[in-house]
Tab-separated table of C-alpha atoms and ligand atoms in Angstrom:
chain	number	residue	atom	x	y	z
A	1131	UNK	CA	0.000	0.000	0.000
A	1132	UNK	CA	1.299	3.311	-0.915
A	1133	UNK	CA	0.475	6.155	2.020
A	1134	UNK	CA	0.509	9.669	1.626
A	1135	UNK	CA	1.127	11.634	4.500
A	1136	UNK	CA	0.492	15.023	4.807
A	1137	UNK	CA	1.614	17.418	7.517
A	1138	UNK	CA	4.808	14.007	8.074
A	1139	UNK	CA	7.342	16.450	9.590
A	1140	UNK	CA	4.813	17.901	12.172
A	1141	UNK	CA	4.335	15.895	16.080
A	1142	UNK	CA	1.675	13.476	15.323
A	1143	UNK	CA	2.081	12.940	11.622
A	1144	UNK	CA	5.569	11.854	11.950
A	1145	UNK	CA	5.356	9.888	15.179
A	1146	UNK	CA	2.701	8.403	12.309
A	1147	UNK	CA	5.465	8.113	10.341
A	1148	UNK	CA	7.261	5.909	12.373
A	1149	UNK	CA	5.023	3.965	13.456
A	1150	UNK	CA	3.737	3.303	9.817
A	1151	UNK	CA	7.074	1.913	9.207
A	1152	UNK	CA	7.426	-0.166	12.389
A	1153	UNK	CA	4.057	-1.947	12.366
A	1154	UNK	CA	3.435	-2.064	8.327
A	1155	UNK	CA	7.038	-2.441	6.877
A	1156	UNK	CA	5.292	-3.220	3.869
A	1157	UNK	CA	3.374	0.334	3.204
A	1158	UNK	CA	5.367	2.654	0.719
A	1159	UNK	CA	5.436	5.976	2.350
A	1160	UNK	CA	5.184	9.701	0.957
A	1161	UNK	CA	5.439	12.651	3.132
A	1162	UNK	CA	4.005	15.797	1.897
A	1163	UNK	CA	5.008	18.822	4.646
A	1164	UNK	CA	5.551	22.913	3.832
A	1165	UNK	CA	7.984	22.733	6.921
A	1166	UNK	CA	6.637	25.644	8.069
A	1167	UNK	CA	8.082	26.911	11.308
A	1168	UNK	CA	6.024	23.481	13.089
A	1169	UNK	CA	7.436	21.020	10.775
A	1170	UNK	CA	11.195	19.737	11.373
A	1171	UNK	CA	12.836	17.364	8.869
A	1172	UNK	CA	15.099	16.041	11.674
A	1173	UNK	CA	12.092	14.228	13.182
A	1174	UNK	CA	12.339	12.352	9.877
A	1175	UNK	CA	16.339	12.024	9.859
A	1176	UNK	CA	16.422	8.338	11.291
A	1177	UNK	CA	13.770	7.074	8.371
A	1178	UNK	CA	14.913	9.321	5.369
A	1179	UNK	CA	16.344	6.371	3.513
A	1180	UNK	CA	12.836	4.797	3.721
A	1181	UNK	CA	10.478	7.882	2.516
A	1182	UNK	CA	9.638	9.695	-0.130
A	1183	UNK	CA	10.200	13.826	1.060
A	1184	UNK	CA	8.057	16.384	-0.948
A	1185	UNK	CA	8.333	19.886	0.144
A	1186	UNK	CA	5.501	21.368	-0.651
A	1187	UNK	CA	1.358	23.438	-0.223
A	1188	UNK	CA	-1.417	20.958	0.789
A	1189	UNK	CA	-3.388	24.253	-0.455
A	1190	UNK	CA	-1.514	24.139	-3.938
A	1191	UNK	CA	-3.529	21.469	-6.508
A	1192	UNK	CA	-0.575	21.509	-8.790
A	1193	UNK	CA	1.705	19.873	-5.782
A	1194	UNK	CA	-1.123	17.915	-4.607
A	1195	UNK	CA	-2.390	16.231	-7.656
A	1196	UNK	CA	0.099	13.599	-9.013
A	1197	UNK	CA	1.218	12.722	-5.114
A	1198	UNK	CA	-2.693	11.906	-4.205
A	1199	UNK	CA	-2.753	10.249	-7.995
A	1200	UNK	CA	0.381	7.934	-7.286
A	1201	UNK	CA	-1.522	6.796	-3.633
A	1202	UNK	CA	-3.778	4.140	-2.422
A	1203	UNK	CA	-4.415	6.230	0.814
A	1204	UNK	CA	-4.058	9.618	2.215
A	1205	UNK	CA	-3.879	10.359	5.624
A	1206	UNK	CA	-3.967	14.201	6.286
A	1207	UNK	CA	-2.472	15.763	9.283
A	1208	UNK	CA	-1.185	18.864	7.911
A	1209	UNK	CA	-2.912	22.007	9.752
A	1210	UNK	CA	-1.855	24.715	11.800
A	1211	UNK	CA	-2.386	23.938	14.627
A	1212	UNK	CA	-1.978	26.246	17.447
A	1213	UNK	CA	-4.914	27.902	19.079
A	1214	UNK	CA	-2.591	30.761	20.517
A	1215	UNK	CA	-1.226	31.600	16.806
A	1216	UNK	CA	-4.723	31.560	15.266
A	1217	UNK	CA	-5.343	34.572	18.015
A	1218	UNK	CA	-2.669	36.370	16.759
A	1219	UNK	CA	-3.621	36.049	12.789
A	1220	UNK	CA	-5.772	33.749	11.557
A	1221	UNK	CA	-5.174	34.076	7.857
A	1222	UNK	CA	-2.639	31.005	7.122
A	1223	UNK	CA	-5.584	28.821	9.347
A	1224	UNK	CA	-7.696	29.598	6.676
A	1225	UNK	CA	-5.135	28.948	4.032
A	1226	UNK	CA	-4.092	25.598	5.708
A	1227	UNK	CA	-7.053	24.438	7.317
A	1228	UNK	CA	-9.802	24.675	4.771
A	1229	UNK	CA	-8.249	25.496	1.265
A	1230	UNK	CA	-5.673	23.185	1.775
A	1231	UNK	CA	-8.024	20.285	2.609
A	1232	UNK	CA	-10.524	21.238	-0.070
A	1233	UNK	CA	-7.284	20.609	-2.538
A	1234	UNK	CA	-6.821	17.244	-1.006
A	1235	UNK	CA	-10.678	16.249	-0.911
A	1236	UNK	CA	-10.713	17.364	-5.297
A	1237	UNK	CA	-7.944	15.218	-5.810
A	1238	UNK	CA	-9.073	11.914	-3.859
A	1239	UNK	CA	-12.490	12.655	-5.348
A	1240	UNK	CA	-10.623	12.736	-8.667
A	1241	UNK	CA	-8.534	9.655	-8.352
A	1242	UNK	CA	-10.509	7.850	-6.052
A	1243	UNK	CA	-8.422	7.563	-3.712
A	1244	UNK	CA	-9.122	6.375	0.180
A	1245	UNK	CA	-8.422	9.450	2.622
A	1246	UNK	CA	-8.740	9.833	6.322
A	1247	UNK	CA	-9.003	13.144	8.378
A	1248	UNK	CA	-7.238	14.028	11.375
A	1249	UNK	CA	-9.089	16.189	13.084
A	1250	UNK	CA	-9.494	17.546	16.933
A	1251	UNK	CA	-12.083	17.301	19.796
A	1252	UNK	CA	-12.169	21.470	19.962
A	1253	UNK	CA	-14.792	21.315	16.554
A	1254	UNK	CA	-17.263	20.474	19.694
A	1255	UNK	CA	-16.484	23.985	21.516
A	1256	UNK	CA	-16.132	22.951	25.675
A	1257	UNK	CA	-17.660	22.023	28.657
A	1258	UNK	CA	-18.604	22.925	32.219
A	1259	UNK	CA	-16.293	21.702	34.645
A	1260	UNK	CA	-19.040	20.286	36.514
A	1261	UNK	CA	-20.476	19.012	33.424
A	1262	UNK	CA	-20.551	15.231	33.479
A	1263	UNK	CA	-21.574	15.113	29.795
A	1264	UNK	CA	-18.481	14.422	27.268
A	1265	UNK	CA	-18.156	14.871	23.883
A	1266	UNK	CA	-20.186	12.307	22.102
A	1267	UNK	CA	-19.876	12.024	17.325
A	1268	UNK	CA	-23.514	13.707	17.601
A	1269	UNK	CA	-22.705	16.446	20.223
A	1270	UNK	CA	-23.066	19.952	17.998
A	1271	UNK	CA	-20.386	21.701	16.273
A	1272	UNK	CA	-19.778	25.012	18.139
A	1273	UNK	CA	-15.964	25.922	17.832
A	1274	UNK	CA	-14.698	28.221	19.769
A	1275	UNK	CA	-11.413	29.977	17.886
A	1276	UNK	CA	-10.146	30.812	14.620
A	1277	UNK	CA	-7.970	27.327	14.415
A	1278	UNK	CA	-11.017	25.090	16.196
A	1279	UNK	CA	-13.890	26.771	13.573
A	1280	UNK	CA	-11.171	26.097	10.648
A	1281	UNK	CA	-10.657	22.141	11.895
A	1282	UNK	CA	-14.557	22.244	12.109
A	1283	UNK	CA	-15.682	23.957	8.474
A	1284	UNK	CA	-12.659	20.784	7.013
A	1285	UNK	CA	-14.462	18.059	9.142
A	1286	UNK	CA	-18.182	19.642	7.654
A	1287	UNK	CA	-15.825	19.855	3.585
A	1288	UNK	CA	-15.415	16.343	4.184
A	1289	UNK	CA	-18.810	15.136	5.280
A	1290	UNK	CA	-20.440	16.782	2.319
A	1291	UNK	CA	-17.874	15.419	-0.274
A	1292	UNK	CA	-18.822	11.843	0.688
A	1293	UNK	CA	-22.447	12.397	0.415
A	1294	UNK	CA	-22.314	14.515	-2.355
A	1295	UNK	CA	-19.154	13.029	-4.714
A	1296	UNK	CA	-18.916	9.371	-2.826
A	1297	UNK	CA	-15.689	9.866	-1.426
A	1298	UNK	CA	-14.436	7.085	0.972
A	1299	UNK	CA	-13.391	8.875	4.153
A	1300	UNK	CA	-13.696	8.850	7.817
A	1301	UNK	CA	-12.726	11.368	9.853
A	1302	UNK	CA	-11.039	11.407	13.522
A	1303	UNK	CA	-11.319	14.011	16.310
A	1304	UNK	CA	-9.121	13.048	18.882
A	1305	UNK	CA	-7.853	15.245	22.381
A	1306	UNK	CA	-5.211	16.269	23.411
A	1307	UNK	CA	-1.713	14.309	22.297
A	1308	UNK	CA	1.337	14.426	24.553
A	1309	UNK	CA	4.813	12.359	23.664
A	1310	UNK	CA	8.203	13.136	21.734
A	1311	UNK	CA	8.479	15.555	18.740
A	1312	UNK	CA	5.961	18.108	19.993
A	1313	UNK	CA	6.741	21.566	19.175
A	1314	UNK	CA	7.976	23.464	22.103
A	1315	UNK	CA	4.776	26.337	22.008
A	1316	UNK	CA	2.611	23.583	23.230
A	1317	UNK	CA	1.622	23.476	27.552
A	1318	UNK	CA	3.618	20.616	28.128
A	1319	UNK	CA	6.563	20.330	25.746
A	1320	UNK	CA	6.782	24.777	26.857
A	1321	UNK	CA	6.614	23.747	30.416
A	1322	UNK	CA	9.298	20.717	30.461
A	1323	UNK	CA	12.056	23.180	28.008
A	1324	UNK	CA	11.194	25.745	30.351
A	1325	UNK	CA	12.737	24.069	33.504
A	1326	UNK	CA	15.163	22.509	31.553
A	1327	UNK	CA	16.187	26.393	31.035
A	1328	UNK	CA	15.620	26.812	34.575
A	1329	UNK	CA	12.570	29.185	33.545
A	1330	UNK	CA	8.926	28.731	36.229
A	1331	UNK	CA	6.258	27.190	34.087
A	1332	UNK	CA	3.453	29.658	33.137
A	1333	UNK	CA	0.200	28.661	33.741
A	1334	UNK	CA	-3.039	30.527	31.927
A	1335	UNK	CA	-5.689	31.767	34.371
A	1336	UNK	CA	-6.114	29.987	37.343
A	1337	UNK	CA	-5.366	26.706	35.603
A	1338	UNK	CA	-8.366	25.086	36.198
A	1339	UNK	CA	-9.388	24.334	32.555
A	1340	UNK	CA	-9.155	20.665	31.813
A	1341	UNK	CA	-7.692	18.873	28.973
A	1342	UNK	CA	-8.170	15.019	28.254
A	1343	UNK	CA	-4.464	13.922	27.557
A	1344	UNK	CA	-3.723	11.161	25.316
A	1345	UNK	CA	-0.090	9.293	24.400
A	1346	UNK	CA	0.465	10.227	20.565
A	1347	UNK	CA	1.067	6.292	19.688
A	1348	UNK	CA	-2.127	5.522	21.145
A	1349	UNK	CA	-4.302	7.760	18.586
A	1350	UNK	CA	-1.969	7.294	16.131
A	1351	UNK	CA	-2.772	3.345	16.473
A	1352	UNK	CA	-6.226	4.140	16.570
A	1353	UNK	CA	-5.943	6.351	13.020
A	1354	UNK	CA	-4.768	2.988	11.778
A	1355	UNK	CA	-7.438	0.935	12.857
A	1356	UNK	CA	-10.105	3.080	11.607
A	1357	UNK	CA	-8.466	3.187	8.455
A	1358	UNK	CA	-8.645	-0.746	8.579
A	1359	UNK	CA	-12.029	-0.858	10.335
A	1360	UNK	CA	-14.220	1.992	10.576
A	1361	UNK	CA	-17.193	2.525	8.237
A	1362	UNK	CA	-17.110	5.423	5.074
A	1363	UNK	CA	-18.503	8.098	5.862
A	1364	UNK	CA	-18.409	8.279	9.667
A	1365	UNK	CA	-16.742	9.945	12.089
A	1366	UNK	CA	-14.816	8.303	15.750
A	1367	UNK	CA	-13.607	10.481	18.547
A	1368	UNK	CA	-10.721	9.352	19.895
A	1369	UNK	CA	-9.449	9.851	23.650
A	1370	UNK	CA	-7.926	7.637	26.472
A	1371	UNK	CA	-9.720	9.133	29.492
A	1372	UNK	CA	-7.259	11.158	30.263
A	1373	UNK	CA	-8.710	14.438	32.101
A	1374	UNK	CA	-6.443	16.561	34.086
A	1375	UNK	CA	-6.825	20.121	34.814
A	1376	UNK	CA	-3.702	22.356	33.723
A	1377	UNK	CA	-2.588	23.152	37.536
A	1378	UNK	CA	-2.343	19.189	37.903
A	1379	UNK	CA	-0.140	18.756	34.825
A	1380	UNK	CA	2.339	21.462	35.737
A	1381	UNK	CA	2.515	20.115	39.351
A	1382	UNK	CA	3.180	16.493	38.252
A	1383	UNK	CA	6.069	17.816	35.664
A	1384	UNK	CA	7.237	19.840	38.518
A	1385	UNK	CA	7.196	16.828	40.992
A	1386	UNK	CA	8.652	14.632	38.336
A	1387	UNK	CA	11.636	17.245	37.680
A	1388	UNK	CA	12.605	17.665	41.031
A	1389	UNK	CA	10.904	20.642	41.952
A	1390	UNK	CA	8.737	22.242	44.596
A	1391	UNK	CA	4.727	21.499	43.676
A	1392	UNK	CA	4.076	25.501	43.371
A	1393	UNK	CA	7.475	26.835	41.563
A	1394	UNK	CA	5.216	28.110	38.675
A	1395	UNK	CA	4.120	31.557	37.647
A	1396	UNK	CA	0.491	32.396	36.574
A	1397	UNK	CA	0.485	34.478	33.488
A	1398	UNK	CA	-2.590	35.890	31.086
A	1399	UNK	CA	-5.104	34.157	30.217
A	1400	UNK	CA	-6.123	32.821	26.683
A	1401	UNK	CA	-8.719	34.877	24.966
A	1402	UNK	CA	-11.897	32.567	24.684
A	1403	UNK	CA	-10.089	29.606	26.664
A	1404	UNK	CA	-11.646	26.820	26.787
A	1405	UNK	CA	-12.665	25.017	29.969
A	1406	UNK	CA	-12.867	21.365	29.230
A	1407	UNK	CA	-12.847	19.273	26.690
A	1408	UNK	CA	-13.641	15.071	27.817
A	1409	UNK	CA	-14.077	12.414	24.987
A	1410	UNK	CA	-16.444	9.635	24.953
A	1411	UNK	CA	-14.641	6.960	22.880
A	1412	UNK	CA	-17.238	4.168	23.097
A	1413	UNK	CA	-17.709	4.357	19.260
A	1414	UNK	CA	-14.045	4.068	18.443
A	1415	UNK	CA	-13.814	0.810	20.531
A	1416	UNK	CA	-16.556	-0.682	19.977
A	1417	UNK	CA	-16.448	-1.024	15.804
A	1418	UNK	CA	-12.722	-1.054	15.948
A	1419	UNK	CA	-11.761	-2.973	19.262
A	1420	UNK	CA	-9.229	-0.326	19.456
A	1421	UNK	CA	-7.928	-0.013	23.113
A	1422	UNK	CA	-5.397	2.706	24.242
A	1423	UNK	CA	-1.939	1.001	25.389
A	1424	UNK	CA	-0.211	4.117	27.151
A	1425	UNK	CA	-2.836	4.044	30.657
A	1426	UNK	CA	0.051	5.732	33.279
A	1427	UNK	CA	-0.131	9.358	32.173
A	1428	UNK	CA	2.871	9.575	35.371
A	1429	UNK	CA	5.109	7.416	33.252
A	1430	UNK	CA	4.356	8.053	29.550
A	1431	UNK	CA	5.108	11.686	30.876
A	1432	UNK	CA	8.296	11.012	32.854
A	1433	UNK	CA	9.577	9.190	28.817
A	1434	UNK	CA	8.271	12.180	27.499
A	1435	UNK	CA	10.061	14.408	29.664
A	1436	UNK	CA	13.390	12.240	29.197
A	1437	UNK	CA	12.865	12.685	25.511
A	1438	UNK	CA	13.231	16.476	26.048
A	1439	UNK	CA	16.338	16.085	28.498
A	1440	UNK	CA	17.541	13.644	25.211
A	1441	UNK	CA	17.012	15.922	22.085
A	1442	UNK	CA	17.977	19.509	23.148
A	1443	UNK	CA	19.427	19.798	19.273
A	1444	UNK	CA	15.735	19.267	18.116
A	1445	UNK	CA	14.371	21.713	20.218
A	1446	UNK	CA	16.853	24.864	21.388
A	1447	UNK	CA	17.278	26.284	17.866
A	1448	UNK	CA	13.266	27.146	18.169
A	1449	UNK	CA	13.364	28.563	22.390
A	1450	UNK	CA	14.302	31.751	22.112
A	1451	UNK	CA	11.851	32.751	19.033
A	1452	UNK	CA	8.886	30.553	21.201
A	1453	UNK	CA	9.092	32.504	24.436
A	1454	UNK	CA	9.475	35.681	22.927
A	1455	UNK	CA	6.337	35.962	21.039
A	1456	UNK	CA	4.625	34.640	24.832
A	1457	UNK	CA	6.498	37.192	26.498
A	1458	UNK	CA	4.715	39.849	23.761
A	1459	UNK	CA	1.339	38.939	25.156
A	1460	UNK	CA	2.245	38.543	28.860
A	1461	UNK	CA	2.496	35.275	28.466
B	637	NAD	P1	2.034	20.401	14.117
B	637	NAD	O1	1.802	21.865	14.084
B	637	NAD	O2	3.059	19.828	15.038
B	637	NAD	O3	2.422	19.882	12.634
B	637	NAD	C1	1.771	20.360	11.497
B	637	NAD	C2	2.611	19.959	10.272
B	637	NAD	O4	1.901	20.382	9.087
B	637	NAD	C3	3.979	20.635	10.224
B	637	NAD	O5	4.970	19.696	9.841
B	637	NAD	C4	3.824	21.712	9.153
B	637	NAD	O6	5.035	22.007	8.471
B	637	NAD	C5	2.804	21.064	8.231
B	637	NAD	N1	2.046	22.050	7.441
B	637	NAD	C6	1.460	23.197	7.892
B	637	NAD	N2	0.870	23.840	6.876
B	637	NAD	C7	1.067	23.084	5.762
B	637	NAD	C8	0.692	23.226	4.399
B	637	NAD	N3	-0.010	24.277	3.983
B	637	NAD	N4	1.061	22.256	3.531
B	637	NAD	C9	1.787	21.187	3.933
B	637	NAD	N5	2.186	21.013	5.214
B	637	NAD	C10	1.828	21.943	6.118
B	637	NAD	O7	0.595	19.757	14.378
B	637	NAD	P2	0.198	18.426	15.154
B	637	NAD	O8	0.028	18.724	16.591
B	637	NAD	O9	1.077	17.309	14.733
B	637	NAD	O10	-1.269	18.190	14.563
B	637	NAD	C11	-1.456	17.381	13.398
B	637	NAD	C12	-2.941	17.278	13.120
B	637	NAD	O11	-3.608	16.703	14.248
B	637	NAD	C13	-3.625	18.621	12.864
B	637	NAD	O12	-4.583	18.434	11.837
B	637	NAD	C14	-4.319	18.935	14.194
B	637	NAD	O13	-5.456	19.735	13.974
B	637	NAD	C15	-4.676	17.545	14.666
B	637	NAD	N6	-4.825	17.352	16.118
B	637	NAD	C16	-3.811	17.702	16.962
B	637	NAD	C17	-3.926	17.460	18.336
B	637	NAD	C18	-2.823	17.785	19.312
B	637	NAD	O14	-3.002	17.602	20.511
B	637	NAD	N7	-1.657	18.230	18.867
B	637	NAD	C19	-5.100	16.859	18.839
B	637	NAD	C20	-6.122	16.535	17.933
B	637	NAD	C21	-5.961	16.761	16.578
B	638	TDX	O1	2.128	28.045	28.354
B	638	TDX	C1	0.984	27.594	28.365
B	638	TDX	N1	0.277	27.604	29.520
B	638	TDX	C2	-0.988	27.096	29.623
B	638	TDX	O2	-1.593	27.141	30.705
B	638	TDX	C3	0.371	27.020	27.179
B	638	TDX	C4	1.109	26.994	25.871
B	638	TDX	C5	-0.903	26.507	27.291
B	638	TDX	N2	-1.578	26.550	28.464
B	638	TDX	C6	-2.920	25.936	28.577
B	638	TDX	C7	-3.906	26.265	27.485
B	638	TDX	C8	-4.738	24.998	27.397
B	638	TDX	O3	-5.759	25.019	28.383
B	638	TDX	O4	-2.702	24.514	28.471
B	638	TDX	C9	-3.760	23.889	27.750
B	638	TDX	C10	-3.181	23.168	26.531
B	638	TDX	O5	-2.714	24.173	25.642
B	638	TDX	P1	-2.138	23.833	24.170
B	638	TDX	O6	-0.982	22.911	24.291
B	638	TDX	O7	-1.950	25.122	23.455
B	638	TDX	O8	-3.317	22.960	23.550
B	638	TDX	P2	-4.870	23.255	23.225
B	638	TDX	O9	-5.138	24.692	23.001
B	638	TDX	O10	-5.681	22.513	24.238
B	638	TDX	O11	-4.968	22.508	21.778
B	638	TDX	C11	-4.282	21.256	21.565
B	638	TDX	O12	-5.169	20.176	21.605
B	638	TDX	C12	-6.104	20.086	20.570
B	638	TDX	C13	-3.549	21.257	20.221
B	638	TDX	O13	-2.631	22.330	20.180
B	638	TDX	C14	-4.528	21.331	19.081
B	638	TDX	O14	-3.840	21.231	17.829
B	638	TDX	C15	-5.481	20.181	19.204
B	638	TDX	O15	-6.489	20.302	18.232
């Protein structure tokens, strides 16, 4: 099977990468990836010899068109992805998000070509904190920013292309992914570089809004077996039952660092933050029988933290540039 990858040089797409090439040694893999400032081909260096590398626009048909021609299956993770940016200037969300998957949905519709959707549990907006509810595939769409409402309008793009054209797709929302080759702007990747740099954590707010953390190789296993098992057409959320609250997540990082529980510093909020976001994943495991492997968010964050400690080279070029723009918005 040949695989095209968008968005391969990003954090998920190429711990997808990998583990494409681990599990399925038999899949031919393309990676198509701008490399904008989130993509970094030295999270690709230890499997160049075993890729094909095309830099190039998800939003550009001319790129897009013999790569999605030459594939059996697309899997697109290419976005931008940061809520934070999309504050500042929403325009290459736009650009990404929605004309660049409208490029890829032509082309598969086009060739015929299987594709799946990566997209995020923030299309559903939040919830209360007292809430017991989670989000459920029929809970409404009501996104919140300018990078959830993008993810949301390419989720509705694809919906409508299968009922309209007959594309075969499925789409994933999944919640929040933690593990190696996250970009350093993101809470916990920031917060572990920060005390590496012996810089306090900053928290947003009081902390208190609640995020539903999942291992990257557990929704990148269940991406696969959706792709293997789920039906055309519909759509799985994907989470681990993983809430936490951000206080809690700094305090455990701090504890597993070697550092006093409160040796953080609370800095602006985020405009429109979101409270909580919870997945209900029943869907997901019951058509797939997909089960999440990674259960001990202590110790998949403790390897995820040693990762850090590991691969300074990946990281410190990007530091500086990171907390500069927070520091620009008290942050
Ligand atoms: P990331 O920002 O780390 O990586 C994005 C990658 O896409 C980068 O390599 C970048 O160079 C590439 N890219 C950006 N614009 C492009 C373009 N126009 N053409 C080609 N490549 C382009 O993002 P991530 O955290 O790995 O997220 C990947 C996907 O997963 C996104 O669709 C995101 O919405 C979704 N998602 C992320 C999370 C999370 O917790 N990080 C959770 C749920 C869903
Ligand atoms: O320094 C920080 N301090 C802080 O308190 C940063 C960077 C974030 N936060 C808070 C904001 C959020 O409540 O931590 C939480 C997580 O923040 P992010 O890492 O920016 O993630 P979030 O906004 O929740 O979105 C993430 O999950 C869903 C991904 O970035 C999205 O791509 C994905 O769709």
């Amino acid at each position: 099977m040949h695989v095209l990858i968008s968005g391969g040089a990003g954090f998920i797409g190429a711990n997808f990468v990998h583990q494409t090439l681990t599990d399925r040694p038999d899949c031919a893999v393309t990676v198509l990836d701008k490399l904008t400032y989130a993509g970094n081909l030295a999270s690709l260096s230890d499997v160049s010899d075993r890729i094909e590398f095309v830099q190039g626009d998800v939003a550009d048909a001319e790129t897009v068109d013999p790569l999605v021609a030459a594939a059996d299956l697309v899997v697109h993770f290419a976005a931008e992805s940061h809520n934070d940016n999309s504050l500042r200037d929403p325009s290459p969300f736009v650009q990404t998000n929605l004309v660049g998957t409208f490029q890829l949905l032509e082309a598969v519709r086009r060739h015929g070509v299987r594709y799946h959707h990566i997209s995020t549990d923030e299309v559903y907006g939040d919830l209360e904190l007292d809430d017991p509810a989670k989000f459920t595939p029929t809970t409404p769409y009501n996104p919140s920013s300018p990078y959830s409402s993008t993810k949301a309008g390419s989720d509705l793009m694809v919906r409508a292309w299968v009922r309209s054209f007959g594309v075969q797709a499925t789409i994933s929302n999944c919640s929040n992914n933690y593990g190696p080759y996250q970009h350093i702007e993101k809470f916990i990747p920031r917060q572990i570089t920060n005390l590496i740099d012996g810089v306090r954590p900053k928290l947003y707010g009081a902390g208190l809004n609640v995020r539903d953390w999942i291992h990257v190789r557990d929704h990148n296993q269940a991406v696969w077996d959706i792709i293997d098992r789920g039906e055309i057409g519909q759509t799985y959320l994907i989470g681990a039952d993983g809430e936490m609250n951000n206080k809690q997540v700094v305090e455990l990082i701090l504890e597993l660092m070697g550092h006093a529980p409160d040796d953080y510093d609370h800095v602006a909020d985020r405009p429109g933050h979101d409270l909580r976001y919870a997945i209900d994943a029943t869907k997901l495991r019951q058509d797939t029988g997909w089960e999440p492997q990674f259960k001990d968010f202590r110790s998949g964050l403790a390897d995820t933290i040693a990762w850090y400690q590991a691969n300074q080279t990946w990281w410190r070029p990007q530091k500086a540039a990171v907390e500069a723009r927070y520091a620009a918005q008290g942050q």
